[in-house]
XYZ file of C-alpha atoms in Angstrom:
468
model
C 0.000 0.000 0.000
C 2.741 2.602 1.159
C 4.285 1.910 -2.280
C 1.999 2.530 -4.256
C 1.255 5.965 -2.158
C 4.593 7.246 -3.276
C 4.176 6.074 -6.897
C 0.750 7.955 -7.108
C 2.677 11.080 -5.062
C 5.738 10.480 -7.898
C 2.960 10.686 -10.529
C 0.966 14.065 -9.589
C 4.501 15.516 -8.681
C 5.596 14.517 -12.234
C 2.359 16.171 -13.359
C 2.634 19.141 -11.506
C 5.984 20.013 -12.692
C 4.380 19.507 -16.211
C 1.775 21.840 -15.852
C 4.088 25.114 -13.999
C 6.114 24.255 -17.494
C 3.048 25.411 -19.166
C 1.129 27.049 -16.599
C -1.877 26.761 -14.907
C -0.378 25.013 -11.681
C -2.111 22.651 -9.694
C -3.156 22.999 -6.295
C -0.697 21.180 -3.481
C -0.880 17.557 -3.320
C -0.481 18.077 0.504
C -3.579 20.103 0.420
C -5.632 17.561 -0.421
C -7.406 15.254 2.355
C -5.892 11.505 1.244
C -8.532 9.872 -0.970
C -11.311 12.425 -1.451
C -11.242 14.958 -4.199
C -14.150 17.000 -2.980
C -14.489 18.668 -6.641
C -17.965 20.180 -5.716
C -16.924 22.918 -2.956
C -13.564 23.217 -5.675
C -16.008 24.464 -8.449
C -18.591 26.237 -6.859
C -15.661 28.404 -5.280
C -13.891 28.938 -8.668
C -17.753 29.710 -10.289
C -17.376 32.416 -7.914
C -14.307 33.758 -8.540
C -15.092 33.418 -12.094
C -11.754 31.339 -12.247
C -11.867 29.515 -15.546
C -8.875 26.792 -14.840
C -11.283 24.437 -13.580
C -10.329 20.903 -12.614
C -12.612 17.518 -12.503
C -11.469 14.910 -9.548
C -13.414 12.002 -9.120
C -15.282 11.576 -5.241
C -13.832 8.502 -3.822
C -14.953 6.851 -0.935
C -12.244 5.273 1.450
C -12.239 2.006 0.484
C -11.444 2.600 -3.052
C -8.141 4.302 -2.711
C -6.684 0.510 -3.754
C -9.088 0.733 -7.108
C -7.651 4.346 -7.902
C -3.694 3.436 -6.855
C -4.262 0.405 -9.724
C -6.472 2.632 -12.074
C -3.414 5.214 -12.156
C -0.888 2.343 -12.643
C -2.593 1.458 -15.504
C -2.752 4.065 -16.916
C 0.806 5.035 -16.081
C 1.889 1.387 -17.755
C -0.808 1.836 -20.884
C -0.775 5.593 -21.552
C -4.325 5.939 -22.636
C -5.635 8.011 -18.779
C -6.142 11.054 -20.356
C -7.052 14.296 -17.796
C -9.498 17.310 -19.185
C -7.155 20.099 -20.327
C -6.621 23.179 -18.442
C -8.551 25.418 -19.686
C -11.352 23.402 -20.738
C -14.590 23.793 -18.358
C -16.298 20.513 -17.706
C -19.223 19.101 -19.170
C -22.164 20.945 -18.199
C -25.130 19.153 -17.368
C -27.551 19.465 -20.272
C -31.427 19.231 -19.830
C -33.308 15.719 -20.175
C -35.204 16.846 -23.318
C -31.434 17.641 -24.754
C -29.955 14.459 -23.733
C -33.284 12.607 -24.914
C -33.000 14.447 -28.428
C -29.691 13.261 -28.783
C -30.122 9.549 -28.029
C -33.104 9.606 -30.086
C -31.168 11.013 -33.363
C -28.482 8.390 -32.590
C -31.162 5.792 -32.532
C -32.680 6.782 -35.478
C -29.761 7.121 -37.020
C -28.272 3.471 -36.620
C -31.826 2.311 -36.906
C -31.811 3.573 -40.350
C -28.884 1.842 -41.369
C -30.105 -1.514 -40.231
C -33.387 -1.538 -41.808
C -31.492 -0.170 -44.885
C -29.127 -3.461 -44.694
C -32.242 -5.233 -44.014
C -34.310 -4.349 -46.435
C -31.500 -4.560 -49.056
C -31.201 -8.597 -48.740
C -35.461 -8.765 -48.671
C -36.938 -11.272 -51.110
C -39.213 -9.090 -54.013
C -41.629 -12.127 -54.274
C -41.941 -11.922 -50.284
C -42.761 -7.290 -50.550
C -47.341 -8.369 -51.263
C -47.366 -11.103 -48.603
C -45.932 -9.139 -46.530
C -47.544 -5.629 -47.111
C -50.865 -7.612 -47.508
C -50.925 -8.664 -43.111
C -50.301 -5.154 -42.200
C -53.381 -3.203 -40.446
C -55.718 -1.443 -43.418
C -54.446 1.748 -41.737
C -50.873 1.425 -42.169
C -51.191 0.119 -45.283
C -52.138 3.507 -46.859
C -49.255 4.616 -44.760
C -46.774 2.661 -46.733
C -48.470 3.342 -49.947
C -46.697 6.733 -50.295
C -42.947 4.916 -49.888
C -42.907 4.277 -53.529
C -44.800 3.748 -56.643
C -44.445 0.562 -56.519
C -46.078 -0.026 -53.045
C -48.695 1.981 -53.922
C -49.611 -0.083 -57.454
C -50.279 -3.179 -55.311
C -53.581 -1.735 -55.559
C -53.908 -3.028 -59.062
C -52.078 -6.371 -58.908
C -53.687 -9.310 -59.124
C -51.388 -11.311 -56.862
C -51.515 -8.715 -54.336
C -55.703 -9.531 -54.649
C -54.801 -13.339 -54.068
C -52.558 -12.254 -51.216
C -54.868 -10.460 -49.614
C -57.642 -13.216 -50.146
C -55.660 -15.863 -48.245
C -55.287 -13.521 -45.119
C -57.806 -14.228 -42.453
C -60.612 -12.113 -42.028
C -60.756 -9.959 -38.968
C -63.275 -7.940 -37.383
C -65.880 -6.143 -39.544
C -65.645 -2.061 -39.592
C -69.182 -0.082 -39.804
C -69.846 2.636 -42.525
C -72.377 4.886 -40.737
C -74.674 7.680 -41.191
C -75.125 10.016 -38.188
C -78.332 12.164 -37.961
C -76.933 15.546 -37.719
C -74.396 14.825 -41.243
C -76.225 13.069 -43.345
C -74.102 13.953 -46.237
C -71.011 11.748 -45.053
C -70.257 9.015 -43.596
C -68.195 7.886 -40.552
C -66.040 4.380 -40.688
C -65.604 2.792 -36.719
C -62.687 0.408 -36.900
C -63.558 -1.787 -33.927
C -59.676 -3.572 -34.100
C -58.346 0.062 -33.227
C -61.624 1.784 -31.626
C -61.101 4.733 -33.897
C -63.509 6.272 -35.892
C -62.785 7.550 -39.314
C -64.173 9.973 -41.546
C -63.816 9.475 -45.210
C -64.688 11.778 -48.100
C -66.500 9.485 -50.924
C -66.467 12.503 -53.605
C -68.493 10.222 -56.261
C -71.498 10.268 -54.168
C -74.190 12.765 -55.127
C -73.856 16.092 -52.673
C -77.371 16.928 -53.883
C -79.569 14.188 -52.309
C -79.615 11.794 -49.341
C -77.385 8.527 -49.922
C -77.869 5.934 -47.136
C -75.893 2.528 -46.911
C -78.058 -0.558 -47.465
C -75.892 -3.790 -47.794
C -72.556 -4.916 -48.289
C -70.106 -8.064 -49.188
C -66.284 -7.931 -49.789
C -65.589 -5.278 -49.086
C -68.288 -2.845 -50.962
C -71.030 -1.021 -49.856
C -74.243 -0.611 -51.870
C -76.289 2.796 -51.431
C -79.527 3.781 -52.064
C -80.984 7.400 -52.175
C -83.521 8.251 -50.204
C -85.869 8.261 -53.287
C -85.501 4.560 -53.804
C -84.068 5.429 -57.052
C -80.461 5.148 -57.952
C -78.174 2.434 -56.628
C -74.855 3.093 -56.163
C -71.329 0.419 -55.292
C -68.183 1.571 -53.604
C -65.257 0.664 -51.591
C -65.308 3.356 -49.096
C -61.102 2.385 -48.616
C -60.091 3.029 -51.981
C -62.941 5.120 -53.510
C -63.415 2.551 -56.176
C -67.022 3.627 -56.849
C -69.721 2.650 -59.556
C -72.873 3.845 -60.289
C -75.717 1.106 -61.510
C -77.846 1.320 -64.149
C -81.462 2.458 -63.826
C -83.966 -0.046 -62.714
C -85.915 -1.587 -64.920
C -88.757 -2.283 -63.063
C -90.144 1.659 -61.954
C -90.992 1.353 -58.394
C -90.610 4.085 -55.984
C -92.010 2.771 -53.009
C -89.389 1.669 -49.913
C -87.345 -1.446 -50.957
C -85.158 -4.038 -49.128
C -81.845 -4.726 -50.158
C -79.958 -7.571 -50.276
C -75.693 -8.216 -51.434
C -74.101 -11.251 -52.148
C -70.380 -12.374 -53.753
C -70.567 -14.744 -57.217
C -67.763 -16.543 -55.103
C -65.133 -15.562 -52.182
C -64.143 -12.569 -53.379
C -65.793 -9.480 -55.664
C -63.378 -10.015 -57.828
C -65.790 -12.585 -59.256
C -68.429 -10.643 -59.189
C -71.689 -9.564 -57.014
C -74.997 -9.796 -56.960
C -77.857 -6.908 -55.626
C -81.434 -8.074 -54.870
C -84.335 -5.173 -54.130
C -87.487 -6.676 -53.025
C -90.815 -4.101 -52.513
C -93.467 -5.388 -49.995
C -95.878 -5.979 -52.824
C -93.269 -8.646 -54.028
C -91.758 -6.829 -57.167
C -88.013 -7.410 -56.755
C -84.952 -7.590 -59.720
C -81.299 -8.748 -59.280
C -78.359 -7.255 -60.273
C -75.395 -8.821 -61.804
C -72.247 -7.022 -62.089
C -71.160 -9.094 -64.363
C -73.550 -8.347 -67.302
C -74.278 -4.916 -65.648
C -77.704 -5.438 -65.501
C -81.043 -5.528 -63.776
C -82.968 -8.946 -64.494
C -86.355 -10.115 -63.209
C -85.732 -13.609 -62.749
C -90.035 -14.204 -61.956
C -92.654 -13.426 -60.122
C -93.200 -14.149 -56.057
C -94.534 -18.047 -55.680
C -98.383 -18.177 -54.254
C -97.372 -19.747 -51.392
C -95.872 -16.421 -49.549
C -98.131 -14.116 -48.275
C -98.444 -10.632 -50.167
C -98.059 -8.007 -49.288
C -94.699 -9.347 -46.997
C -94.950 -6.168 -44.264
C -91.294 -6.247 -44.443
C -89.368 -5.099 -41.439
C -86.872 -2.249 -42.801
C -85.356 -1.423 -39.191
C -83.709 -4.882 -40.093
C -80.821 -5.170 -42.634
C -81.143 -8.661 -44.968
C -78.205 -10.898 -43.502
C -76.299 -13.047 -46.732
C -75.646 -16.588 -45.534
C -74.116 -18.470 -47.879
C -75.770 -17.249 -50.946
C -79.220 -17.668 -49.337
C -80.561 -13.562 -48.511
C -82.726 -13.289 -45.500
C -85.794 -10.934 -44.692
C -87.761 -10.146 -41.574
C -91.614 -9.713 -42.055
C -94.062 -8.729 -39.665
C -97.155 -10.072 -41.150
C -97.103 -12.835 -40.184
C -94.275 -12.689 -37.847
C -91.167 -14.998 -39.586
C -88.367 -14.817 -42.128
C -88.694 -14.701 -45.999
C -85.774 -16.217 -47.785
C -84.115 -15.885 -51.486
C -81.463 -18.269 -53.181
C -79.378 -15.792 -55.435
C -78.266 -19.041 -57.184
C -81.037 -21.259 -57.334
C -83.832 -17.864 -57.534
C -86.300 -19.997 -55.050
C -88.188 -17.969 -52.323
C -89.308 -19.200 -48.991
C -90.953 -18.534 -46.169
C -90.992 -19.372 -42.436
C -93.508 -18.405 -39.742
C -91.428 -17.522 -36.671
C -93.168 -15.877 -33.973
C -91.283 -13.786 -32.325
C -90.939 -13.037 -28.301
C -93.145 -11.146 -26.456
C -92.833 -7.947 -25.407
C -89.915 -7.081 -28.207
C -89.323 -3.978 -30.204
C -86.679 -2.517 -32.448
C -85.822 -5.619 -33.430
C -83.736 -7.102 -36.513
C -81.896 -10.082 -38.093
C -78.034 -10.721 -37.611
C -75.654 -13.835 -38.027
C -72.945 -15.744 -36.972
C -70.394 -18.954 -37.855
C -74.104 -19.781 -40.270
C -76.446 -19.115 -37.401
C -79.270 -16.737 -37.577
C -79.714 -14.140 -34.313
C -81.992 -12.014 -33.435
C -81.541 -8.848 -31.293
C -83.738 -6.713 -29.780
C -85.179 -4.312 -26.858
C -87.442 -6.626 -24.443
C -89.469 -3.962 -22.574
C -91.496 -5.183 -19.243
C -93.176 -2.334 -17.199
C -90.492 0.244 -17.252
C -87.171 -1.734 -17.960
C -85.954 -2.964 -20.860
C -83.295 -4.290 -21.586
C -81.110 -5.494 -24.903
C -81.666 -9.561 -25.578
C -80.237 -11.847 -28.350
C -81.923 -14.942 -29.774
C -80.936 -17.696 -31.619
C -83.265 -19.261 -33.893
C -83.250 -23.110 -33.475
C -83.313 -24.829 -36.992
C -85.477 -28.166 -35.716
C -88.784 -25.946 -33.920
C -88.237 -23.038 -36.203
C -88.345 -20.924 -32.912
C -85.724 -18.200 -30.737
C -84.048 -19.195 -28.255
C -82.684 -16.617 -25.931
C -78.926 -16.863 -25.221
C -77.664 -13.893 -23.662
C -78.267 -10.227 -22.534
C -76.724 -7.009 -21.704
C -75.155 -6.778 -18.941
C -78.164 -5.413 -15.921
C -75.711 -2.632 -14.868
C -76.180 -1.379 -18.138
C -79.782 -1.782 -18.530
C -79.985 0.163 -15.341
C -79.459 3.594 -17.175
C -82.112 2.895 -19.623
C -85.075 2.054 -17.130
C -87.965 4.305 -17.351
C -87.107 5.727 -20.462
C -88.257 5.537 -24.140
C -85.237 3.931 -25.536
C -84.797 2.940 -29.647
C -82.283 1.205 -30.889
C -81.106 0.224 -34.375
C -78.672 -2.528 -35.191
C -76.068 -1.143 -37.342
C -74.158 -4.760 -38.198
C -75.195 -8.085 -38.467
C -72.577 -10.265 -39.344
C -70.480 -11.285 -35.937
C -70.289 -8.390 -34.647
C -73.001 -5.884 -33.806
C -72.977 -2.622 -32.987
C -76.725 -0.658 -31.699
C -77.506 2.205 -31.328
C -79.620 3.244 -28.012
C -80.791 6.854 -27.949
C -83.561 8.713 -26.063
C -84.308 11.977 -25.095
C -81.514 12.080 -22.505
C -79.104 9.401 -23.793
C -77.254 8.907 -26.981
C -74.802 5.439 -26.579
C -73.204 2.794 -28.858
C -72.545 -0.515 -27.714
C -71.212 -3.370 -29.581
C -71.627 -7.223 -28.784
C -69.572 -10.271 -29.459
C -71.814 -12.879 -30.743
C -69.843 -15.447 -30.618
C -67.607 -14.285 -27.587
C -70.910 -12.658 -26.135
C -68.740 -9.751 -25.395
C -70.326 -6.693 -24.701
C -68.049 -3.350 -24.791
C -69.078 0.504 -25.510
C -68.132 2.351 -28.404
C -66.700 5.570 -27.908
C -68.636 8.285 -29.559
C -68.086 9.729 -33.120
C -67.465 12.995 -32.569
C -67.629 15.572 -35.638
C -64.085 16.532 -37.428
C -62.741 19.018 -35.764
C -65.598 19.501 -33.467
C -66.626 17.939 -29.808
C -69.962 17.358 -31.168
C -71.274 13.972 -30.286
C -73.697 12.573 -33.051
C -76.233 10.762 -33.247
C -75.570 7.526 -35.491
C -79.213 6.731 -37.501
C -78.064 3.704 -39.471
C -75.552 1.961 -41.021
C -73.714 -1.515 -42.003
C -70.916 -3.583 -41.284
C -68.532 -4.514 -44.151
C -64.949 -6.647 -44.310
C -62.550 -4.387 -45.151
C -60.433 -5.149 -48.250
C -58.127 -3.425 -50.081
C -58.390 -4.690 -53.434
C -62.118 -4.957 -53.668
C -63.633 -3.131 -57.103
C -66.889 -2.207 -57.757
């Protein structure tokens, strides 16, 4: 130990002779307490003196005077300790956000570089598959990187990419009361509303989304006139022909796909309650009238239009009233049917939905002064619904004694309603096969704190590379 005192002694001697050579002398080894360098008192007195030959010692407890006697042998033996020159103040302490800036340009930086290595060495064939599993939002992110990226649009094996990805959650295209001049998208994945501009759509007159299958929406004015197809995504919009059949009176619409995708086509079916309906193909791009409505259904149908028509596997689906039941049409086979189905007591505001190829029912079930949102399932063997689950009686609590409507703006999976009354305006969506019930946070108007009040809607899969 004493020896290697009086080789650290030799050292700062040696050092201090070096230093009155070229000035700027160091303060007296003596004066220093053995083992502590108590730099802080040392700079705050020279910051007052404005004395700019500042020094940096390191603060050294007692038991490390052995760690510091080897650290200066080494570097005695190595030549790489290196001491802050004279003159030079020490580093100052910057601020967080500084020192945060900094790492975060250095990260960005070398981050850079290895993606740039990275994505040197990536396959080409591998750029679609890839690019076709990313989120539809970041997607359109990535479509201004090149021209490339943003022509997968148009490729076909981008399409076949995209068809072998599994579907995920529906979105909702919606209508809100107070704008009925645009639409709102929810994307339930994210729980982020969106607010597209479809610029094809007449400004002039009320357009109101009636049905849907990969990936387009079908409109309808509110005349009952003019149909119209788009992909709210990409804008790819089409306008059909004119009817053939002139009928002006309210219609229900029904959407189905020629096969998995509508890249194979699609086909529209309008139905009137006095049983007039056509089908379109997109194919021909035309309206047909395959026949007239068989004896055996009931005319006029009393359809129920607060219901959408659910598409189950090629088969299109309408409530009626009178008498209570489903009507069914085969878009392949063109054979109607109908089933009486009463349904349960004391229901209102009620409409079709399915799931995994069953057919549910949802509705308000008012008793007194509560009611209360309930879900059926219609059992195939007795033709009658079965209830299987209900909101949550928390939830109902808020809507007892009140005159609450509700509209079901999905129907394939997942549902989202719409309860409003006088002094409530709420969305809600439900599970049906997890029978998960969440709330929907409220679509607000852009740039505005407005809430609004949703008045219908539908649920489409969102796809990328459907056309109309």
């Amino acid at each position: 130990m004493e020896e290697e005192l009086a080789m650290l002694r030799q050292f700062i001697g040696q050092l201090q002779d070096l230093l009155n050579l070229y000035g700027s002398p160091l303060p007296p080894f003596d004066s220093l307490q053995p083992f502590h360098f108590h730099n802080q008192q040392q700079q705050q007195q020279n910051h007052n003196n404005g004395n700019n030959n500042r020094w940096c010692f390191l603060n050294l407890d007692d038991d490390s005077a052995d760690d510091y006697c080897s650290l200066v042998m080494a570097a005695g033996k190595s030549g790489s300790f290196k001491m802050l020159e004279p003159c030079k103040p020490p580093p100052s302490k910057k601020p967080r956000k500084e020192r945060n800036r900094g790492k975060s340009l250095g990260t960005t930086s070398s981050t850079e570089v290895m993606q740039q290595e990275i994505w040197k060495e990536f396959p080409e064939d591998l750029f679609e598959a890839v690019i076709a599993r990313l989120p539809i939002t970041t997607f359109f992110r990535f479509r201004s990187v090149c021209r490339k990226w943003n022509s997968f649009l148009d490729s076909q094996s981008f399409s076949q990419h995209c068809a072998q990805v599994p579907q995920s959650n529906p979105w909702f295209y919606t209508i809100a009361h107070e704008n009925v001049n645009s639409g709102a998208m929810y994307d339930p994945s994210l729980k982020k509303w969106h607010h597209p501009t479809i610029s094809y759509l007449p400004t002039k007159m009320i357009v109101l989304p009636v049905a849907s299958a990969g990936g387009l929406v079908c409109f309808l004015d509110i005349g009952h006139r003019n149909f119209y197809v788009c992909n709210p995504l990409t804008q790819s919009f089409k306008e059909l022909p004119p009817r053939s059949v002139k009928v002006w009176s309210r219609v229900a619409v029904g959407m189905t796909l020629n096969g998995s995708a509508a890249s194979g086509g699609y086909k529209i079916l309008w139905v009137c309650c006095d049983g007039e309906y056509e089908v379109y193909d997109s194919l021909k791009n035309s309206w047909t009238r395959p026949g007239s409505m068989p004896s055996c259904i009931k005319l006029p149908l009393s359809l129920n239009f607060r219901s959408q028509t659910v598409s189950l596997g090629g088969t299109l689906y309408f409530m009626r009233s009178d008498p209570e039941g489903i009507v069914s049409y085969n878009m392949v086979t063109g054979v109607w049917k109908q089933s009486i189905i009463p349904a349960p007591h004391h229901l209102s505001d009620h409409a079709l939905a399915q799931c995994e190829g069953r057919i549910i029912l949802v509705g308000l079930l008012t008793k007194n002064a509560a009611t209360c949102v309930c879900i059926w399932e219609l059992q195939k063997m007795t033709l009658l619904w079965k209830e299987v689950d209900r909101m949550p009686n928390i939830w109902c609590l808020d809507f007892y004694g009140k005159h609450v409507r509700m509209t079901c703006l999905g129907n394939t999976g997942l549902l989202m309603l719409s309860l409003r009354s006088r002094q409530m305006n709420r969305l809600v969506s439900y599970n049906v096969a997890s029978r998960e019930w969440l709330k929907v946070p409220g679509c607000l108007v852009p740039r505005g704190r407005k809430r609004q009040w949703i008045a219908c809607g539908t649920a489409f899969n969102p796809c990328l590379t459907a056309t109309a």
